[in-house]
Structure formats: C-alpha cells, structure tokens
CSV table of C-alpha atoms and ligand atoms in Angstrom, one decimal:
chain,number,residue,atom,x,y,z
A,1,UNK,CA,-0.9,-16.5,-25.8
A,2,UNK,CA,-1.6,-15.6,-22.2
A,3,UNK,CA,-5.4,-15.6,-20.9
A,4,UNK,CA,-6.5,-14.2,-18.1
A,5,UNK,CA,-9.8,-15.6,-17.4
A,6,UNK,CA,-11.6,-15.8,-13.9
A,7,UNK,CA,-14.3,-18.8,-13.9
A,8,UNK,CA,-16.9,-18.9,-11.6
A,9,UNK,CA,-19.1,-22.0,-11.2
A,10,UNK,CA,-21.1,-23.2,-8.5
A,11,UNK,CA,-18.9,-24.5,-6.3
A,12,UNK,CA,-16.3,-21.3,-6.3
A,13,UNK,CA,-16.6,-18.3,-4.2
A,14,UNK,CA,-15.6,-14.9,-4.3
A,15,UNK,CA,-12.2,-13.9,-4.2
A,16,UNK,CA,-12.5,-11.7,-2.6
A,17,UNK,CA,-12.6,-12.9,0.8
A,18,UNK,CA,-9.9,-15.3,2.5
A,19,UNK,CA,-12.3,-16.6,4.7
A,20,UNK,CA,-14.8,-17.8,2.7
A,21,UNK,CA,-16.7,-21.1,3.3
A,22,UNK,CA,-16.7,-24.1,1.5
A,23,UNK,CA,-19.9,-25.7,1.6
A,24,UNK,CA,-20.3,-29.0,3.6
A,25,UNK,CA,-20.7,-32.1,1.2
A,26,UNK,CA,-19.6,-29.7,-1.9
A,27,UNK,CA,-17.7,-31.9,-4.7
A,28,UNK,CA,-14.9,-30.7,-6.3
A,29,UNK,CA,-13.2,-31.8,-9.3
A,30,UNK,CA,-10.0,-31.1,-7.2
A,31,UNK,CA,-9.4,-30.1,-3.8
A,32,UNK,CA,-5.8,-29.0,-3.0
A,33,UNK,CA,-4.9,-29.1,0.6
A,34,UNK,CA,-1.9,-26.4,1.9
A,35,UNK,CA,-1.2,-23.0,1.2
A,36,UNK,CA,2.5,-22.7,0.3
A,37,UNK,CA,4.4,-22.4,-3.1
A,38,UNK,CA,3.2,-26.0,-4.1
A,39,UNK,CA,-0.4,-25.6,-3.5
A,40,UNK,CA,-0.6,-21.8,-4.5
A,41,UNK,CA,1.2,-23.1,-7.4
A,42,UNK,CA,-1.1,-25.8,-8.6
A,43,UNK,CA,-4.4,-23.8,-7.2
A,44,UNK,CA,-3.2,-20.8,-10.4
A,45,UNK,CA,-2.7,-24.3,-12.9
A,46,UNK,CA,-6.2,-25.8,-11.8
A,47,UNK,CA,-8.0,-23.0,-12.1
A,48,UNK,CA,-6.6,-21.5,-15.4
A,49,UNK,CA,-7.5,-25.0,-17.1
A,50,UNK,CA,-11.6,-23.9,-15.8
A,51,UNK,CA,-11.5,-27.1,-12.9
A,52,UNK,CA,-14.2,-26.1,-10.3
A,53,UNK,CA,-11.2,-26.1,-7.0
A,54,UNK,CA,-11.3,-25.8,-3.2
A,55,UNK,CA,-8.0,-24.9,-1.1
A,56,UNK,CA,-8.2,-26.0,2.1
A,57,UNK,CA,-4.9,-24.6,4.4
A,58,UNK,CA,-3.9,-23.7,7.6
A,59,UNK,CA,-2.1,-20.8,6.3
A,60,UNK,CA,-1.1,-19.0,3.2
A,61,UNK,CA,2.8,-19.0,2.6
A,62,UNK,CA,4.0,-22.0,4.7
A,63,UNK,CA,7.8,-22.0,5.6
A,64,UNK,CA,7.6,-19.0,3.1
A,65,UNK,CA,7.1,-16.4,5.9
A,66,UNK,CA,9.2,-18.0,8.2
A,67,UNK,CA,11.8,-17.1,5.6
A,68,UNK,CA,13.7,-13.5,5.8
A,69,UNK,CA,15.1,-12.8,2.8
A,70,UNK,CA,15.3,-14.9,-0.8
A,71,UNK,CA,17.3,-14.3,-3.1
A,72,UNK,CA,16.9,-18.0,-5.1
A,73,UNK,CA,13.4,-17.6,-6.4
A,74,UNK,CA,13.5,-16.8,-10.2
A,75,UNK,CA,12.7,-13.4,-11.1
A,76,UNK,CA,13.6,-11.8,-8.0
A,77,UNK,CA,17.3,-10.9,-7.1
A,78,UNK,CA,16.0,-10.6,-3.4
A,79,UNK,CA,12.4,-9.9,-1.9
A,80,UNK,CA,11.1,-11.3,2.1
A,81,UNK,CA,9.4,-14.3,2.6
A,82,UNK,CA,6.4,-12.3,3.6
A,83,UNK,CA,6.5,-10.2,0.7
A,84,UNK,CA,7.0,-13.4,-1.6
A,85,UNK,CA,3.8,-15.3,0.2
A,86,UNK,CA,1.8,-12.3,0.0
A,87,UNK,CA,2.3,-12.2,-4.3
A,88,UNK,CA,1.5,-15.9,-4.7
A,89,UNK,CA,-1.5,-15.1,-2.5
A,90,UNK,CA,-2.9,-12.4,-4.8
A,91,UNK,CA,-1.9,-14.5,-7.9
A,92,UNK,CA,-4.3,-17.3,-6.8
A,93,UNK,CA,-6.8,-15.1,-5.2
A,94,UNK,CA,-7.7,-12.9,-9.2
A,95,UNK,CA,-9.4,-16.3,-9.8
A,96,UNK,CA,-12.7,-16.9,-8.2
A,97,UNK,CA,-11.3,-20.3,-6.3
A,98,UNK,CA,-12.9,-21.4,-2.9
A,99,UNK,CA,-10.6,-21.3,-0.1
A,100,UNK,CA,-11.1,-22.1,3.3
A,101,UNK,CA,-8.0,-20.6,5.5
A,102,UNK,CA,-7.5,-21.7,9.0
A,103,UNK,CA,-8.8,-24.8,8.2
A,104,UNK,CA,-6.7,-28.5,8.7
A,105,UNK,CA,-7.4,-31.4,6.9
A,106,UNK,CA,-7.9,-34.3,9.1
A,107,UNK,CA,-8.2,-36.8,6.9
A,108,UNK,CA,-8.7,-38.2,3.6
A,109,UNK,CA,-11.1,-41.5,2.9
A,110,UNK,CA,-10.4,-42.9,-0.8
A,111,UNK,CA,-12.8,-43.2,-2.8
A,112,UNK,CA,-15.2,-42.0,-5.8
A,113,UNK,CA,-15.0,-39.4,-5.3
A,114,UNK,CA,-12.6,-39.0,-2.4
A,115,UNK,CA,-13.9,-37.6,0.9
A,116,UNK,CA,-12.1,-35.0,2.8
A,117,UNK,CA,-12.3,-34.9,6.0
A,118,UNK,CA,-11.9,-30.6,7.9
A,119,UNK,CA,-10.9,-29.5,10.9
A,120,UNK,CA,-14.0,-27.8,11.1
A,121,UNK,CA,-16.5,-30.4,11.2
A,122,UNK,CA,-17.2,-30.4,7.6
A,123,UNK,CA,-16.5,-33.0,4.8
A,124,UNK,CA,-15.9,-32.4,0.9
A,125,UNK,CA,-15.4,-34.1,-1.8
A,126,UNK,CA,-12.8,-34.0,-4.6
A,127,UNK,CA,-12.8,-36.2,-8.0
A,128,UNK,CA,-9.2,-35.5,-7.3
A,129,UNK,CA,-7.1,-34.5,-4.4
A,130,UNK,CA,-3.7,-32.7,-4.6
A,131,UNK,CA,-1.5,-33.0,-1.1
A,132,UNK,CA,0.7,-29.9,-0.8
A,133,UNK,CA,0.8,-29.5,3.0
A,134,UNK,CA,4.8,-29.4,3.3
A,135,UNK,CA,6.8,-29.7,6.3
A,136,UNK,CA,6.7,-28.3,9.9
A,137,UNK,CA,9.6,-28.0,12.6
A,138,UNK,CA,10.0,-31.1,14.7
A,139,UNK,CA,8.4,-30.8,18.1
A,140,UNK,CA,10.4,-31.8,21.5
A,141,UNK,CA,7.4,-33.4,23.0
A,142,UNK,CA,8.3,-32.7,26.6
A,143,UNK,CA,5.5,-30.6,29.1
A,144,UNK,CA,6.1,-26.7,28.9
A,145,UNK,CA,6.3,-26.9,25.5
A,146,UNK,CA,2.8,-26.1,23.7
A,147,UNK,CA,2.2,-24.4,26.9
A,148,UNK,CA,5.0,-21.5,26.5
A,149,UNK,CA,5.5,-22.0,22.1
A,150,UNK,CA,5.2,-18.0,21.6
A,151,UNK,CA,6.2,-17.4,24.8
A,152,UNK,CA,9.8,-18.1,24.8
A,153,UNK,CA,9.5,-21.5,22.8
A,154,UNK,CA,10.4,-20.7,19.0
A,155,UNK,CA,11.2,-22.6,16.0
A,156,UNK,CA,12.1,-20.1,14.0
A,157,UNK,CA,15.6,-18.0,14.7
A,158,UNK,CA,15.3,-15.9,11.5
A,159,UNK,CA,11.9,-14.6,12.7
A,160,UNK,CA,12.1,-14.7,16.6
A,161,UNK,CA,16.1,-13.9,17.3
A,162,UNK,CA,15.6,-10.2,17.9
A,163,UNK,CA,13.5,-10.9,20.5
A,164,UNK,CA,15.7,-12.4,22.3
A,165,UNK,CA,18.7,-9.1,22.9
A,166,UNK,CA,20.2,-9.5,25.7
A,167,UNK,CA,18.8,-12.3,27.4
A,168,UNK,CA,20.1,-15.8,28.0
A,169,UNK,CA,18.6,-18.4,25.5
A,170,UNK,CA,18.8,-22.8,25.0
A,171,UNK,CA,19.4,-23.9,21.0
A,172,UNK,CA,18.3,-27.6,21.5
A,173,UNK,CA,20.4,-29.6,18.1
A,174,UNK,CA,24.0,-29.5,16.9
A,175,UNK,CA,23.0,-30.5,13.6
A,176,UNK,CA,23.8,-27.6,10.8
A,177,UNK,CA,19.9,-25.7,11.5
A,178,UNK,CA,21.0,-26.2,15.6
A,179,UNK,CA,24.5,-24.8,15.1
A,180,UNK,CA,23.1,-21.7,12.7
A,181,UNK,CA,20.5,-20.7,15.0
A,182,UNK,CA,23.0,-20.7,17.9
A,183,UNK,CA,25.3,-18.6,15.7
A,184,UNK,CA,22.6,-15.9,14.7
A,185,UNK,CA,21.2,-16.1,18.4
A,186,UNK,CA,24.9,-15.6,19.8
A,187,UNK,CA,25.5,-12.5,18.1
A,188,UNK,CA,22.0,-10.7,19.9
A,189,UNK,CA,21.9,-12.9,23.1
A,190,UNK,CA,23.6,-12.4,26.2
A,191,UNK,CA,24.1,-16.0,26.3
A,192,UNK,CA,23.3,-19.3,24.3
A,193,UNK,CA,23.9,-22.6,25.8
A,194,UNK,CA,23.7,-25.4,22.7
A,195,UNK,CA,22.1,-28.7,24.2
A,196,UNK,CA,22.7,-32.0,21.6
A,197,UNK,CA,22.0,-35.4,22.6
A,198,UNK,CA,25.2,-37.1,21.0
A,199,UNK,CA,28.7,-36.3,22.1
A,200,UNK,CA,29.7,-33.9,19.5
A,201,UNK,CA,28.2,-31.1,16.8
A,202,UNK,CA,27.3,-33.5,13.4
A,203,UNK,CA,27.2,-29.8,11.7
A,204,UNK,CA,29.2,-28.4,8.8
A,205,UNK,CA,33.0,-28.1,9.3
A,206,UNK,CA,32.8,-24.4,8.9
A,207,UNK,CA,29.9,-24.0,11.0
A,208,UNK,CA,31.6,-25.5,14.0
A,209,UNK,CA,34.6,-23.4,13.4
A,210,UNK,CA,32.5,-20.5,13.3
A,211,UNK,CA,30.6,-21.0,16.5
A,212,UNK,CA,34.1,-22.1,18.3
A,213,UNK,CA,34.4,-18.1,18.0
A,214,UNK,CA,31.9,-17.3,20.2
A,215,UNK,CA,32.6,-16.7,23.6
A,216,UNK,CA,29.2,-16.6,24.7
A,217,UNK,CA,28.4,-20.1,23.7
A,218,UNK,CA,28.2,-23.3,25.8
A,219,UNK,CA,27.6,-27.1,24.7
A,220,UNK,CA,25.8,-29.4,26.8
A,221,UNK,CA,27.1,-32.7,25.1
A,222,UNK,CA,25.0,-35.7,26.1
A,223,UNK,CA,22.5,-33.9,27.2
A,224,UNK,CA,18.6,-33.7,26.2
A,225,UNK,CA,15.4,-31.8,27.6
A,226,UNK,CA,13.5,-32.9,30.2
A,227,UNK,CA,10.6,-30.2,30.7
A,228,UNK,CA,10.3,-26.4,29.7
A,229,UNK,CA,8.9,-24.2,33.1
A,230,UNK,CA,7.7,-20.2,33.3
A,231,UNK,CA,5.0,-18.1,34.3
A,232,UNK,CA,3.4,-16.1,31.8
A,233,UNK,CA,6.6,-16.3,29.5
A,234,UNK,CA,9.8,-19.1,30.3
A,235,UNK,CA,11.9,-18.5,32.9
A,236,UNK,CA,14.0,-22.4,33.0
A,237,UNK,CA,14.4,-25.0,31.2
A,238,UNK,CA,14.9,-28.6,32.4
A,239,UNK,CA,17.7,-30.8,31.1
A,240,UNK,CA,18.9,-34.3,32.2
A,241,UNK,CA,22.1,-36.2,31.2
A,242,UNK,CA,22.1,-39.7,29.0
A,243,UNK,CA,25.0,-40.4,31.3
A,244,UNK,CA,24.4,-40.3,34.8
A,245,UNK,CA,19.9,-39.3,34.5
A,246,UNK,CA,21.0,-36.5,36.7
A,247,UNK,CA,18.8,-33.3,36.1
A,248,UNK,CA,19.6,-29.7,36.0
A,249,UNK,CA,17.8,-26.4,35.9
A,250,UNK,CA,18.8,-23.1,33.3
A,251,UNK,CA,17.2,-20.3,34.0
A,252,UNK,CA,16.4,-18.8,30.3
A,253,UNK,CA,14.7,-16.8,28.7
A,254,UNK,CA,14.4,-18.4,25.3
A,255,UNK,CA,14.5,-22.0,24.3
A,256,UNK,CA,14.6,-22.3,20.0
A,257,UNK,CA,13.8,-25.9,18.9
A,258,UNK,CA,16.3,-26.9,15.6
A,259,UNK,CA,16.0,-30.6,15.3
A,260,UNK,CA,14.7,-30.6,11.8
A,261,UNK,CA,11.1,-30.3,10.2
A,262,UNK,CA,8.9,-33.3,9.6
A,263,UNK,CA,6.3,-33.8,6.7
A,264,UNK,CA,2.7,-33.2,7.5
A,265,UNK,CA,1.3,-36.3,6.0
A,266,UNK,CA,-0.4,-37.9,9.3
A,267,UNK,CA,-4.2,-36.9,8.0
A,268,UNK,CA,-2.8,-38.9,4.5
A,269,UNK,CA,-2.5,-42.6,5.6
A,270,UNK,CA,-4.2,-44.0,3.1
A,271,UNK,CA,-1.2,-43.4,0.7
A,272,UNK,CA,2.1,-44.9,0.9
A,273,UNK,CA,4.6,-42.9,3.0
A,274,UNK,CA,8.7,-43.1,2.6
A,275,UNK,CA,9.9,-44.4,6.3
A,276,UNK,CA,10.0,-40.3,7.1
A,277,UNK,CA,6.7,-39.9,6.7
A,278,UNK,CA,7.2,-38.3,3.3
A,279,UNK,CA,4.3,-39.4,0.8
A,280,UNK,CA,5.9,-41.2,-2.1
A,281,UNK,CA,5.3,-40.6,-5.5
A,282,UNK,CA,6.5,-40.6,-9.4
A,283,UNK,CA,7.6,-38.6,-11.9
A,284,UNK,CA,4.1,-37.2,-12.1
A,285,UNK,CA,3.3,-36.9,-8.8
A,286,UNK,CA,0.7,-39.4,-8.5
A,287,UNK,CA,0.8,-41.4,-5.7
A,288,UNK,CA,-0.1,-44.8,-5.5
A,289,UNK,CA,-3.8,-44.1,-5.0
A,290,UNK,CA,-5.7,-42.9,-8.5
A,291,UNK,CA,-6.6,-39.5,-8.4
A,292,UNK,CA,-4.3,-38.4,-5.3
A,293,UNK,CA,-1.5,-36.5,-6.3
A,294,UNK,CA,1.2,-34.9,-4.1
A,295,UNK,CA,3.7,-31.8,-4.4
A,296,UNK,CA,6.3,-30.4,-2.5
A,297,UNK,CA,7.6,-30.5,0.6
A,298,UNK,CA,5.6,-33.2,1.7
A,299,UNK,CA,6.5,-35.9,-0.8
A,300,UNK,CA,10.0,-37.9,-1.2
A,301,UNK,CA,11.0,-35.6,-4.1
A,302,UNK,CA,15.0,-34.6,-3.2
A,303,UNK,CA,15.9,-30.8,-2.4
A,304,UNK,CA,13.6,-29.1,-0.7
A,305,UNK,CA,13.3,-25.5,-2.3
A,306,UNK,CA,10.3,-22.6,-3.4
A,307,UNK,CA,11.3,-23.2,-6.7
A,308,UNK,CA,11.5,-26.9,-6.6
A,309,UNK,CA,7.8,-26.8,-4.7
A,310,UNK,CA,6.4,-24.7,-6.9
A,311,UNK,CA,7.3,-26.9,-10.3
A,312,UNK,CA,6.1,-29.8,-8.7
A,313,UNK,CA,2.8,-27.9,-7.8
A,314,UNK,CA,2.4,-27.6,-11.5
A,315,UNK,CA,3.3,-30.5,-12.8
A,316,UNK,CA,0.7,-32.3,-10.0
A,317,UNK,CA,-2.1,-29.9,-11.4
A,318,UNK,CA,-1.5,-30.5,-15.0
A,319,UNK,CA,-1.3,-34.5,-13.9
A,320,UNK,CA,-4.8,-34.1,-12.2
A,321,UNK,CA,-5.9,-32.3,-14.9
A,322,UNK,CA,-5.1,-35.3,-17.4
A,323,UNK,CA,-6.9,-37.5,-14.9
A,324,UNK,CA,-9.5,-35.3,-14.4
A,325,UNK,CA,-10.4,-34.9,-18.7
A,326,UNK,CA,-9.1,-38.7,-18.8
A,327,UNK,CA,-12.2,-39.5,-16.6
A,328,UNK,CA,-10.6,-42.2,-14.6
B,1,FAD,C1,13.8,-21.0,7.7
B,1,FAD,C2,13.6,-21.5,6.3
B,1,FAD,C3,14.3,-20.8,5.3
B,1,FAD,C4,14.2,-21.2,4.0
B,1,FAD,N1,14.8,-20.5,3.0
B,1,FAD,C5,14.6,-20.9,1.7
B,1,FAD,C6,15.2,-20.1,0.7
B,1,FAD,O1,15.9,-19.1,0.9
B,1,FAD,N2,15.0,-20.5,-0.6
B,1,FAD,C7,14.2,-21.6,-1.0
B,1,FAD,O2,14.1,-21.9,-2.1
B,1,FAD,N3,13.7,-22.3,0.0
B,1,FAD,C8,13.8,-22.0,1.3
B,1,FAD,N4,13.3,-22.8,2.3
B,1,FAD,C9,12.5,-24.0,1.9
B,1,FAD,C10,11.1,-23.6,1.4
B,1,FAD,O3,10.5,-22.6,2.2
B,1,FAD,C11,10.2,-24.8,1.2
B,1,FAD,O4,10.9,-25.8,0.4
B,1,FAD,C12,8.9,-24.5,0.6
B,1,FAD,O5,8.2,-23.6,1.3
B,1,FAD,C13,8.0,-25.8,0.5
B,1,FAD,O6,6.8,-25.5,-0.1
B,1,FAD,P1,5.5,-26.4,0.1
B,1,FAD,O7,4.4,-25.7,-0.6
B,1,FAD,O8,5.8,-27.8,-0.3
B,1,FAD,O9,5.3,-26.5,1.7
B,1,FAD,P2,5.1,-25.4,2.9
B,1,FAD,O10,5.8,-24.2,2.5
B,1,FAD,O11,5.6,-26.2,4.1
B,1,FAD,O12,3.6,-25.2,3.0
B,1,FAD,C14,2.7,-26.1,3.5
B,1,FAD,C15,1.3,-25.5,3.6
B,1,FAD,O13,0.4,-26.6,4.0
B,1,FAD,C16,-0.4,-26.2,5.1
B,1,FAD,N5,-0.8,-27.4,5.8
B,1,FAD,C17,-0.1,-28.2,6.5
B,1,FAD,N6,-0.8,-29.2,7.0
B,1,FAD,C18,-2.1,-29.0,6.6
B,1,FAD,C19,-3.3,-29.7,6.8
B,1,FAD,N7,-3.4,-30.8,7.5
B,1,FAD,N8,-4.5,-29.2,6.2
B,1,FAD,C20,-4.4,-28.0,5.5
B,1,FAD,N9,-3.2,-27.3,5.3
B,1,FAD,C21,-2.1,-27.8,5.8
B,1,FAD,C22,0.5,-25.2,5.9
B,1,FAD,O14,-0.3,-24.4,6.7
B,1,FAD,C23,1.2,-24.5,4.7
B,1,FAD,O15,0.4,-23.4,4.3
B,1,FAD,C24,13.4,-22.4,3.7
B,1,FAD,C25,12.7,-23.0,4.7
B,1,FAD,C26,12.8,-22.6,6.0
B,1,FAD,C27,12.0,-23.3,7.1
C-alpha cells in the first residue's frame, strides 16, 4: 500500500519555497547534503519513514542538468536532464522537508550529534548525516580560469557547444570525455585544436577513428596549458610544451576542460576517502564513522549512473533509518 503523507514537525519548513532557511543550531535526525539523484532520492525515503530532515545543496539536479537527453533512467524511454531534475525536485518538495539551496557544506565535525558546518555561516546538527554531494569536472588550475569559466571556459560540451558556431575553440584531454567533446565541438566549430599532455589520444579505438575524420581538428601532443587570457569573454589561450618549455599563444574563442570529474568529499575529512578522494563505504553505505552514511557519486561504489545514484540514495536512507530507530 502506497501512502502519501506530508509530515510537518518543528524542524521542517514549507515546501513550498526553495529557499527556505534552516535554522542555525537546529538538530536533525538526518541531514542529507547534495541535491542530485542520490540525495533527492534518500530526501523522498527519509521523509516517508516521518524523520524530521534538512537538505543542504548547492543545486538541485547535479550532473543531471548538465545532461541532454537520457534515455537509461527506468520508466522513461527518453526525457532531458533538466526535465528529469526538475520531477525529482517536485517529488521531494510534496513533503514538508527543510531545504536550504545555494548553500555548501563546509564541513562536518563527528560527533553526538554531528555538527554541520554551511557555507553560510550557520551550523546544524544531524543524529545522522547522509553524503550525497557527487562529482564535479576537474579544474585546470591555471590563472584565467575562474576568471573567464562562463565566459569562454566550459565544462560541459552537451550544454555549451552551440555556443561556440563558428568560432575556433581548445578541447584540453585525449581521454574518451576529451576526444567526444572535440568531436561534438568539431561538427559546430570552425576549428578545434585537442591539447593532451601525453604523446598520444588514450581514448576509445572508435573514437580516435572518428575524430581522424575531421578535417578541422588539430592535436597538440605534449602539450599542456599554461594560462587562459581575454577581455570581457576569452580571446587566447596559453600553452607550453613538456618538451622544449617553449610557450605559444591560440587565439580562441572557447576553451572546454575534459579531464575528468573529481568527488566532492573535501568538507568530509573526517571519513575515510579511497586514494581519489572517493568516500569509502559498505554494502550499506555506512562509512566508517557511525551515523554517516554516503551515496552516489561521491562514494567508491563502481559505475557511476542516475539509476545506480539513486538506489544507493535509498538504500543509505533506509540504513540511517535503521540507525536512527536503532538509537545508536
Ligand atoms: C555530461 C554527463 C552526462 C551523463 N549522462 C548520463 C546518462 O545518460 N545516464 C546516466 O544514468 N548517467 C549519466 N551521467 C552520470 C549521472 O549524471 C551521475 O551518475 C549522477 O548524477 C550522480 O548522482 P549523485 O546524486 O551521486 O551526484 P550529482 O549528480 O553529482 O549531485 C551532487 C549534488 O551535490 C551538491 N553538492 C556538491 N558539493 C556540495 C556541498 N559541499 N554542499 C552541498 N551540496 C553539495 C551538488 O550541487 C549537486 O546538487 C552523466 C554525467 C555527466 C556529467
């Protein structure tokens, strides 16, 4: 039988509103930090067992929206990431769950219960704390490139490609993401030059064989970025060989970063972390601090899928919720 309750208790806040506040020094029996598939996903668990919840995220859908079409999430032979984010949104939103958007965890302190540390000054507590906070795109870490991200620096060739017609753009990566992007990019740009830093693509077979069809693309083996340089949008980028040091400018329009996404688990050091960064855990999600449980992206759990983050949202709620009635 399928209830439909919507439980209000001190602690929650209206629905209605994205942007409501969480009260400083409120406690929680569990605070769930992220906003994708894993988190929305264990948010819908927590609160249909009655658990007084927070969600604390940056933003609702994660990778989700960076996604343009899905067509390997159960129940839907194709819909848009955006389109996807925005019904797991409403789905956690009938329930009367506080949710602070916009909002980064900083850090958790271990404890009874836990402390939570937010972005915005403030610090709650949670009797149990689920990590959902995924993955982001790896950053080059070279000047120019906070400055100009929106501006010319992407990470995302699905979302930002089109923006790019006709102009001359840099793919930094020859791994398979690297290679795709230039491929998708090639086919709207004037021009894509592909920088990697090794002597060769490390790719897909048929990836490289598609992209040697391009006559628009250029490799720059050997090769990495130096600095990223505009005005009010980029106009060059910066690149230097491993060889000889030797520096050159390309003028550009677009520089689209593919070297892989890393977990966000910095604010989480007080719970063990795979040599990625990935937060470790078992077969129940728990990780090796009681009454910290991870889900998702951001753990060491293999294949990294909506579906995949999703299950393990539940199963991490369900597991909290054991601890939680356990009382220990
Ligand atoms: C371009 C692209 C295409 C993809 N295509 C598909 C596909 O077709 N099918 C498929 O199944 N999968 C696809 N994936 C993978 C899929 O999107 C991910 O596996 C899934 O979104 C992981 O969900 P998650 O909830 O674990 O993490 P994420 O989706 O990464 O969500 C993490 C959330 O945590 C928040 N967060 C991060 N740090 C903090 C913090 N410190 N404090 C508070 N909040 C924080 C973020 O804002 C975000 O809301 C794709 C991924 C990408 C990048």
């Amino acid at each position: 039988m399928d209830f439909n309750f919507s439980f209000d208790s001190l602690q929650t806040l209206s629905s209605e509103s994205t942007v409501t506040k969480v009260t400083n020094d409120a406690i929680f029996e569990c605070v769930i930090i992220g906003g994708g598939p894993a988190a929305m996903t264990a948010a819908v668990y927590m609160m249909r067992k009655g658990v007084s919840a927070a969600l604390v995220t940056e933003n609702f859908g994660g990778q989700v929206i960076e996604t343009s079409g899905i067509e390997n999430y159960m129940g839907y032979r194709y819909i848009e990431g955006a389109q996807l984010a925005m019904k797991f949104r409403e789905q956690v939103r009938q329930f009367s769950i506080a949710i602070t958007e916009n909002t980064a965890v900083i850090r958790i302190e271990s404890g009874n219960p836990h402390s939570i540390f937010l972005s915005s000054g403030m610090k709650i507590y949670g009797k149990t704390v689920i990590i959902a906070s995924g993955k982001s795109w790896r950053k080059l870490g070279v000047p120019g490139e906070k400055e100009f991200t929106g501006k010319g620096v992407a990470y995302c060739t699905i979302c930002d490609a089109p923006l790019f017609k006709d102009r001359d753009v840099i793919v930094v990566g020859g791994g398979n993401s690297g290679v795709e992007s230039a491929i998708d990019l090639a086919r709207v740009a004037s021009h894509v030059t592909l920088i990697q830093n090794l002597d060769a693509l490390t790719a897909d077979e048929i990836l490289k064989k598609t992209i040697s069809t391009f006559k628009n693309v250029t490799f720059l083996f050997k090769y990495t970025v130096d600095s990223i340089h505009g005005d009010s949008a980029v106009r060059s980028v910066r690149v230097r060989s491993i060889d000889d040091n030797s520096e050159k400018d390309i003028s550009v329009s677009g520089i689209f970063v593919e070297i892989g996404l890393v977990p966000n688990s910095s604010f989480a050091d007080s719970v063990a972390r795979n040599v990625s960064g990935e937060i470790t855990i078992n077969a129940r999600c728990e990780t090796n601090v009681h009454g910290i449980f991870a889900a998702g992206d951001v753990t060491d759990v293999p294949f990294k899928q909506i579906i995949i983050a999703a299950g393990e949202g539940a199963k991490a709620a369900l597991s909290a919720y054991e601890y939680i009635v356990r009382g220990n």
